[in-house]
Amino acid sequence: MAVIRRLEEAGVRLTSDQKPVNKNMPFSGMEFVVTGKLESFSREEAQEKIRSLGGTAKDNVTKATNYLVVGADAGSKLAKARSMGVKELSEREFINMLEQS
């Protein structure tokens, strides 16, 4: 017990805040990146919606990225996604995906 208490005092977390991913969720296996300013919700809210439907929300575009959600004033992530052939979603298209899920 003393070891566990010392680890906790040092900042080690023994539990996870991550929700288990259900493979039957509509966004399961999909990776999203959100860029630019969204009108309907904050970036954090959009990322939480993605995670709640089983998807992964990342901050950087990679070859594993399935969708780039594009808000106003999108920058270098948009250019990188285009060069990699990542599917772009407007905010409206993203909302439609959420509503269909």
mmCIF file of C-alpha atoms in Angstrom:
data_model
loop_
_atom_site.group_PDB
_atom_site.id
_atom_site.type_symbol
_atom_site.label_atom_id
_atom_site.label_comp_id
_atom_site.label_asym_id
_atom_site.label_seq_id
_atom_site.Cartn_x
_atom_site.Cartn_y
_atom_site.Cartn_z
ATOM 1 C CA MET A 1 0.000 0.000 0.000
ATOM 2 C CA ALA A 2 2.822 2.409 0.780
ATOM 3 C CA VAL A 3 4.220 1.974 -2.727
ATOM 4 C CA ILE A 4 0.861 2.760 -4.304
ATOM 5 C CA ARG A 5 0.413 5.820 -2.108
ATOM 6 C CA ARG A 6 3.882 7.109 -3.056
ATOM 7 C CA LEU A 7 3.169 6.549 -6.747
ATOM 8 C CA GLU A 8 -0.126 8.451 -6.454
ATOM 9 C CA GLU A 9 1.613 11.279 -4.599
ATOM 10 C CA ALA A 10 4.164 11.410 -7.420
ATOM 11 C CA GLY A 11 1.347 11.889 -9.921
ATOM 12 C CA VAL A 12 1.048 8.362 -11.295
ATOM 13 C CA ARG A 13 -2.549 7.595 -12.243
ATOM 14 C CA LEU A 14 -3.658 4.052 -11.704
ATOM 15 C CA THR A 15 -6.920 4.411 -13.617
ATOM 16 C CA SER A 16 -7.737 5.637 -17.087
ATOM 17 C CA ASP A 17 -10.183 8.361 -18.084
ATOM 18 C CA GLN A 18 -10.551 6.774 -21.496
ATOM 19 C CA LYS A 19 -13.812 5.052 -22.242
ATOM 20 C CA PRO A 20 -13.568 1.570 -23.701
ATOM 21 C CA VAL A 21 -14.100 1.577 -27.438
ATOM 22 C CA ASN A 22 -17.100 -0.414 -28.586
ATOM 23 C CA LYS A 23 -16.340 -1.891 -31.994
ATOM 24 C CA ASN A 24 -20.032 -1.532 -32.975
ATOM 25 C CA MET A 25 -19.940 2.247 -32.663
ATOM 26 C CA PRO A 26 -20.406 4.224 -35.900
ATOM 27 C CA PHE A 27 -16.992 5.956 -35.852
ATOM 28 C CA SER A 28 -15.091 2.895 -34.629
ATOM 29 C CA GLY A 29 -11.766 2.558 -36.414
ATOM 30 C CA MET A 30 -11.925 6.093 -37.844
ATOM 31 C CA GLU A 31 -9.389 8.794 -37.077
ATOM 32 C CA PHE A 32 -10.380 12.458 -37.238
ATOM 33 C CA VAL A 33 -8.450 15.721 -37.026
ATOM 34 C CA VAL A 34 -10.286 19.009 -36.457
ATOM 35 C CA THR A 35 -8.786 22.242 -37.780
ATOM 36 C CA GLY A 36 -9.926 25.841 -37.924
ATOM 37 C CA LYS A 37 -12.692 27.502 -35.945
ATOM 38 C CA LEU A 38 -16.011 25.689 -35.799
ATOM 39 C CA GLU A 39 -19.229 27.662 -35.369
ATOM 40 C CA SER A 40 -21.405 25.002 -33.727
ATOM 41 C CA PHE A 41 -19.036 23.839 -30.977
ATOM 42 C CA SER A 42 -15.484 24.119 -29.724
ATOM 43 C CA ARG A 43 -12.736 21.884 -31.037
ATOM 44 C CA GLU A 44 -12.748 20.006 -27.726
ATOM 45 C CA GLU A 45 -16.505 19.416 -27.981
ATOM 46 C CA ALA A 46 -16.111 18.114 -31.537
ATOM 47 C CA GLN A 47 -13.339 15.772 -30.422
ATOM 48 C CA GLU A 48 -15.480 14.486 -27.547
ATOM 49 C CA LYS A 49 -18.364 13.807 -29.961
ATOM 50 C CA ILE A 50 -15.965 11.813 -32.146
ATOM 51 C CA ARG A 51 -14.707 9.793 -29.180
ATOM 52 C CA SER A 52 -18.241 9.198 -27.878
ATOM 53 C CA LEU A 53 -19.063 7.501 -31.193
ATOM 54 C CA GLY A 54 -15.967 5.283 -31.052
ATOM 55 C CA GLY A 55 -13.641 7.359 -33.221
ATOM 56 C CA THR A 56 -10.197 8.696 -32.477
ATOM 57 C CA ALA A 57 -9.559 12.441 -32.382
ATOM 58 C CA LYS A 58 -5.983 13.522 -33.042
ATOM 59 C CA ASP A 59 -4.216 16.855 -33.274
ATOM 60 C CA ASN A 60 -1.980 16.076 -36.252
ATOM 61 C CA VAL A 61 -2.700 14.783 -39.735
ATOM 62 C CA THR A 62 -0.994 11.486 -40.524
ATOM 63 C CA LYS A 63 -1.451 8.770 -43.111
ATOM 64 C CA ALA A 64 -3.798 7.099 -40.594
ATOM 65 C CA THR A 65 -6.162 10.098 -40.618
ATOM 66 C CA ASN A 66 -9.499 9.283 -42.268
ATOM 67 C CA TYR A 67 -11.180 12.695 -42.035
ATOM 68 C CA LEU A 68 -10.158 16.291 -41.565
ATOM 69 C CA VAL A 69 -13.004 18.409 -40.175
ATOM 70 C CA VAL A 70 -12.402 21.871 -41.623
ATOM 71 C CA GLY A 71 -13.591 25.043 -39.905
ATOM 72 C CA ALA A 72 -12.933 28.688 -40.723
ATOM 73 C CA ASP A 73 -9.322 29.864 -41.044
ATOM 74 C CA ALA A 74 -7.895 26.366 -41.451
ATOM 75 C CA GLY A 75 -4.138 26.430 -41.864
ATOM 76 C CA SER A 76 -1.283 24.032 -42.376
ATOM 77 C CA LYS A 77 -3.282 20.935 -41.379
ATOM 78 C CA LEU A 78 -5.538 21.506 -44.378
ATOM 79 C CA ALA A 79 -2.582 21.770 -46.752
ATOM 80 C CA LYS A 80 -0.995 18.642 -45.283
ATOM 81 C CA ALA A 81 -4.260 16.695 -45.479
ATOM 82 C CA ARG A 82 -4.725 17.674 -49.118
ATOM 83 C CA SER A 83 -1.197 16.590 -49.986
ATOM 84 C CA MET A 84 -1.905 13.229 -48.349
ATOM 85 C CA GLY A 85 -5.332 12.753 -49.931
ATOM 86 C CA VAL A 86 -7.223 12.842 -46.615
ATOM 87 C CA LYS A 87 -10.994 13.281 -46.973
ATOM 88 C CA GLU A 88 -12.116 16.783 -45.963
ATOM 89 C CA LEU A 89 -15.394 17.389 -44.166
ATOM 90 C CA SER A 90 -16.998 20.789 -43.843
ATOM 91 C CA GLU A 91 -18.561 21.542 -40.498
ATOM 92 C CA ARG A 92 -22.009 20.879 -42.037
ATOM 93 C CA GLU A 93 -20.855 17.493 -43.413
ATOM 94 C CA PHE A 94 -19.437 16.601 -39.999
ATOM 95 C CA ILE A 95 -22.708 17.548 -38.278
ATOM 96 C CA ASN A 96 -24.602 15.413 -40.808
ATOM 97 C CA MET A 97 -22.345 12.465 -39.936
ATOM 98 C CA LEU A 98 -23.065 13.024 -36.248
ATOM 99 C CA GLU A 99 -26.811 13.189 -36.859
ATOM 100 C CA GLN A 100 -26.790 9.973 -38.888
ATOM 101 C CA SER A 101 -24.918 8.093 -36.179
#
